[in-house]
Each structure stands twice: as C-alpha cells, then as structure tokens.
Amino acid sequence: MNKIFEVPLYAYERSPDQDAPTPVRHPVIVIGAGPIGLAAAIDLAQNDTPVVVLDDNDKVSFGSRAICFAKRPLEILDRLGCGHEMVEKGVEWDLGKVFFDDRQVYEFDLLPEEGHEFPAFINLQQYYFEEYLVNRVRALQAQGKPIEIRGKNKVEAIGTHDDHVTLEVQTPEDSYVIEADWLIACDGANSPTRRMLGLDFVGRVFEDNFLIADVIMEADFPTERWFWFDPPFNRGQSALLHKQPDGVWRIDLQLGWDIDKEEEKKPENVIPRLKAMLGEDVEFELEWVSIYTFQCRRMEEFRHGRVIFAGDAAHQVSPFGARGANSGLQDTDNLIWKLQLVMDDKAPESLLDSYDIERIHGADENILNSTRSTDFITPKSEISRTLRDAVLDLAEEYQFARPLVNSGRLSVPCTYDGSPLNTADALEQGPARTRPGSPCPDVPLGDGFLLPKLAGKFTLLTIDAEAPDSFEESGIEVTRLALSVKDDKTLALKQRYLGAAPSAVYLIRPDQHVAARRESWNENIFRAALRRATGQEQQK
Amino acid sequence: MTELTLTPNIDSADDFYADLLAAHEGLSKAESDAFNARLILVLANHIGDRSVLSAAIEAARRKG
C-alpha cells in the first residue's frame, strides 16, 4: 500500500480557538481540504485574506480519484504557485484511441495548439494533487501568510445569520464553536454542509455501476487514452485505460446496474476481469478498487447568503470528460477575487451574484456534455444502442461519423457569454476566442508567457495602443501591460488578440477572463467597464 | 437556409423503394435495425443543415 495514504498530512493540533471564552470570528472558513477547498484557501491567503480550512480527515484522499487535469486548471494552479510541480510529476498525453468490439475504429489527437506554457492535459493522481496543494499551503505559512488547515475538525452544525455563519466543530478532544464572515463549502458531492442547510441537489441519476481500479504494472501500453465500446473482455459494456505517474494505470470497467457491489469489489472477482483485459501474462498489483455510480446534478443556487458552495458540493457530473475537479478549480478562480473585493468594501455584495450566474452557466455546460457522453457510452434503450453502434461501425469506415463518437467531451474552459460583468464587444474584427467573457489564451512573450503577467489583478492589456500606465476606479487599481506585435515572433498575439484589428485595448479580470475590449483607449469607457466588471454598474 | 422538402423529390420513386427493400432482404430484425440506423446517419450527414434535420425529425414525429 502506498505510504501517502497513511501519513497524516495535516494532523490534528489543538487550536487556541478551542479554549477561547467566546467564539472566535474568522474572515473566511473553508470546509473541505480537497483540491477545491485548498485552491480557494491558497487564493485567499496569497492576497493576505486570513483563511481557516476545516477537514474531518487528516490525509490525502484515498485512491487516485480525479486524475485528468486540463490546461485551464493548470494555468489557475500556476497562479496559485503550484502549476509547474503538477506538470513535472504528471503524465502528458495527446492521443486517444477508440475501440469497438475487437478493433480500433478511430483515434483522435488533442493537437495542442503551439505557444501555450501548459499542456492540453496531464494525468495525475488526486493524492499528489492534494499533496502539492498542501505543500503550497506550508510554503505560504513559512512566508507568514494567514492560512491554516485543521485536520480532524468535523463541522457538526451550521447556523446562518445575515452577516456571519456559526459553526459547531467536533475534534478528537472536544467540540467548539467558531464564526466566519464567509463560509466556502467545498465538501464534495455528498456535502454535509448542503445537507445541514437543507438545500436541494437535483438532477439525473444514471443507473449504472463502474468498477474503477488503479493497478501498478510494467506494461508496454503507450501513453494514450484507450476507450473500448463493447470489448470482448467486457461484453456489452465499456472500458477505459489511462496512464498515471509511477507506473500506475487507471482502469474503468462498466458493470451494469444489477450487480452486487461488495462481491464485485473483492480482489478474487476484480483480478480475473483485469486479466481478461490486460492479458493473462501481464503482472500487476492492485492498488485501489472502488465501484461508483454517478449523477448529473447541481444546486439551484451556489450562494446562500454568507455560505458559498464550490466544486462537487455545488455540482456533480459523470467522470467522462474530466469535468469535475477541472470545473471546481474554475469555480474558486471565479469566486475568490470577487469575494476579496466585497470583503474590502471595493465592490457591492451583489458582485457575488455573478459567481452564481457565471458558474451555473459553466455547470450547465458541463452537465450537458457529461450527460450526452454518458448517454452514448451507456445506452439505456435498444434503439439508443442501435444508433450508438451504427455510429461506431460507420466511424471505422467514414470520416463523417467520427465527430459523433462520444467517449467523453474533454473539459474546455468556460466562456461567460452574456455575463452581467461583460461590456459589449467593441473590437471590430477581433478574434471570437477573446470576446468579452472568454478566458485569455496564453501567448509566448520574449521572456516567458502572457498569462503569468495577467494574474490576480485587473490588467489593461494594450497591443500597439496608447493608454495610461495605470488608473484607479472605486479604489481598484488597474495596471497596464503594453505589448506590440513587433515583438510577436510567433504571431500568436496577433492571431489570438487582434485578428484583423490594427490595435487593441483589453480590460482583463483577476481570473484572466476578458471584461471589455476595443481598438483604442477611452477613459470613460474603460472606467465604466471596470465598474461593470465589479458589479457597480449595469450596462445601459 | 434551405427548407425541408416535403413534396415528391425522388427520381423513379418505385425503383428507390425497391432498392430500399432489397437492402433489407435476408437481414434479421436486429441487422435491419442496424442498417436503418446507419442509413439515417449517412443521409443526415449528407443533408448537414441542422434546421433541415430538425424539421425532418419533427415531420417524422408528427406522423409517428
């Protein structure tokens, strides 16, 4: 058994809060030290907002769980100070193969676009992911940043008030009460916070079971994503093989609905299934086995007064498409800068409503894609299976059918079209991919890349356009980043930000999404755009 | 945008119909269903236009 599962990463320690005569009030408390909770806390602490993370456990999550991390979340992690460690440890892959019965019908290449600092995808076990985030927390603590993780601190009750939240917390020693101005609940799909507050979580249940196994083996399989529909070793069902670091392979086998989960999880039943898939002669060791069912659902609203939900606690999707952890990281990326402006009295509390609007838009997009993948992978009627098999049969022969093959539509960043924070696009002939609401695509600059220069603050990006070096509006500082296509050797800047326009000025949010753009600087227009992007002004 | 054609449009309609039946000859029910599914997909891709495809689905549904 891997040691990482056994060593407490944030062991219980007594907090002075437990002996305080009256409950101590914290600016922000995060429930859950998983990937999303830790990302939220790091984001806050990097900008000196004190944060306490409570977790009922004290170790990394057991088993590989979320393993596929996409470019956009890696860019977010880079802003949080740990993107590069993830990429160095992770396995990069571009090629996916799709098999039907006993033959390959199709293969796809993610064809990552040149000129990005981060790869399209890496595979990395969730336990490493969490470990690197905890390392980052420790590094921030060493710098004196106000961040704390309390292991074995289980929230038993939550009281909500107009301007704060009260938490009753159980520890191995005793229970205590603390308060928070704001509570961020990142406590997963079965969120106890959601349950304690009696909030809804509705959607669609898929009547299917998947066996998920991590095996350690020295195998010749290439670093590719292999997906099988109806293979000889798992008749009528699907299968997935994906490589992780350290010679660990992720295997997913669809089992159907009517099974005995406890029986199926036993090694004497799992091992023959894996041998049938991998070959009798392949030696492997079983590291982790789990059986899961899944649902596609979300909360009706992610914000409930002073309690804000993020990640799986707010929305749940099927695993096809890697849209769980990847979308959760986009939640906190969207939330934290808004929350900090509200806490600093630089923006009205209503700015947080845009978190709901933008991330519900993201969740709905993910649920739609993930539901469609699931319908294709696990057809629930005879005709649905007939059509699915027809697509696969045709895909082998004819190119036209290949885009219909759906073994998971992989996570792509969300564009917040129609967001109330956007100012209408005013860059004529500008590229569609950088319209207001879009996440900024990376661009190689002479000494590095564009995105790190846009991190964590409002930026005025000018390309061959004049503008002041900085301006302040409602106490929010905007600094200029001046670029020129003269220095743009790869033409990526021109292609991604100018299109046919001769020049451009972009207002970019702290989460690297475009708020406004036009051909040239105009003080009144950009001041209004900033007010709008911070919830202070509605579009006329 | 093209409109869905719902007036006679097939040359030698009887010949086409005979071809369609002939293609199913000797097939089991499951094979015929699979054939129909493949044919629908081939034809749908040839049409391509999403509004025509939606109108075709609606036209078929109304008579279903």
Short mmCIF file of C-alpha atoms in Angstrom, two decimals, chain A residues 382-383 386-387 390-391 393-394 398 400 404, chain B residues 29-30 33-34 37-42 45:
data_model
loop_
_atom_site.label_atom_id
_atom_site.label_comp_id
_atom_site.label_asym_id
_atom_site.label_seq_id
_atom_site.Cartn_x
_atom_site.Cartn_y
_atom_site.Cartn_z
CA GLU A 382 -32.40 -0.77 -27.53
CA ILE A 383 -32.69 1.96 -30.16
CA THR A 386 -28.52 0.54 -32.17
CA LEU A 387 -27.79 4.16 -33.11
CA ALA A 390 -24.20 2.43 -36.05
CA VAL A 391 -22.05 5.48 -35.32
CA ASP A 393 -19.48 0.98 -37.26
CA LEU A 394 -19.52 3.93 -39.64
CA TYR A 398 -16.15 7.04 -42.89
CA PHE A 400 -18.07 11.93 -41.19
CA LEU A 404 -20.38 11.71 -33.38
CA LYS B 29 -34.63 -7.74 -37.34
CA ALA B 30 -31.52 -6.63 -35.45
CA ASP B 33 -32.46 -2.02 -37.39
CA ALA B 34 -28.70 -1.53 -37.54
CA ALA B 37 -29.60 3.41 -38.19
CA ARG B 38 -26.52 3.56 -40.44
CA LEU B 39 -28.62 4.79 -43.36
CA ILE B 40 -30.18 7.57 -41.27
CA LEU B 41 -26.73 8.73 -40.18
CA VAL B 42 -25.34 8.68 -43.73
CA ASN B 45 -24.64 13.88 -42.74
#
